[in-house]
Amino acid sequence: MTKKKLKVDAVVSSRERTVTWADDQKKYMLDWYIDYLKDQHVGFKFKKQHHLFCANALNKKFAMGVTMDQVDRQYRHYKENWKIIAAALSKSGNSFDHTRCIVTISESEKATLCDRARRLLTKPIKFYEEMQELFTGSSADGSLAMDQNTCMDVSDDFDSDSREMHDLNGYTPPEDPLGCLVESNNEITATMKSLRDTLVATAPPHISQLVDPHATLWQRLETAPLTPDQRIIVGEHLSSKENEVKRSWLCNASDGTLHAWVFKFLCEKEGLNL
């Protein structure tokens, strides 16, 4: 039987639960990205695992049940909104009215806008300051959170792997080394080797046939920000007999390590480059 491939960053399962975002949840998401960005190097790019971490934070804070893909789409929505705002503000004579939270543009220019831009720019804009800080590095008081030349290129595409901040002077930022993911992978390798050596040297403890020693692992996967199809793929892999050591390790791993392993496994399953 031919198996249908599921691309991790494009799966939108028909069973994926619809989530209605409240304003405080949207603001929390934008603030999360802003805080995360403050500790990163110039040219840092948000990747899939960062959206997964943000989804986990939202679920812990609000119990939303939101997935990585849903956070990804919400992030791209605000990034596209900022492109429209930045393009309008770059034109001579236009400005932002902080009292009314609206972009001031001429009626003649409004007539030339596309429908989405017209709807956005002709009414008060929510989260203007958060979008400004996240996508340009400038805070509301005019200070810079990042290098002064680092800001968003309003002409970049919307591919989820290209969500980055470009230098308007032509500077091409370096690729994100994914330090946290590499560190987690090294931890996985070292821990699994140590656990394997321990299991070989000692007899396994007696476990009652009626008790599932990995019940906590299945419960954590059920609450992870994954689609149902992604949970099935991960569950089928971990349920196989040859993955008993891996299941035991993941049962005792932290949430961060578990999510990093799940992300790495799904990408390798579909042959995607990290």
mmCIF file of C-alpha atoms in Angstrom, residues 12 17 39 102:
data_model
loop_
_atom_site.group_PDB
_atom_site.id
_atom_site.type_symbol
_atom_site.label_atom_id
_atom_site.label_comp_id
_atom_site.label_asym_id
_atom_site.label_seq_id
_atom_site.Cartn_x
_atom_site.Cartn_y
_atom_site.Cartn_z
ATOM 1 C CA VAL A 12 -3.649 21.095 7.832
ATOM 2 C CA ARG A 17 -9.541 21.988 15.819
ATOM 3 C CA ASP A 39 18.579 37.210 23.385
ATOM 4 C CA ILE A 102 -4.122 54.798 12.621
#
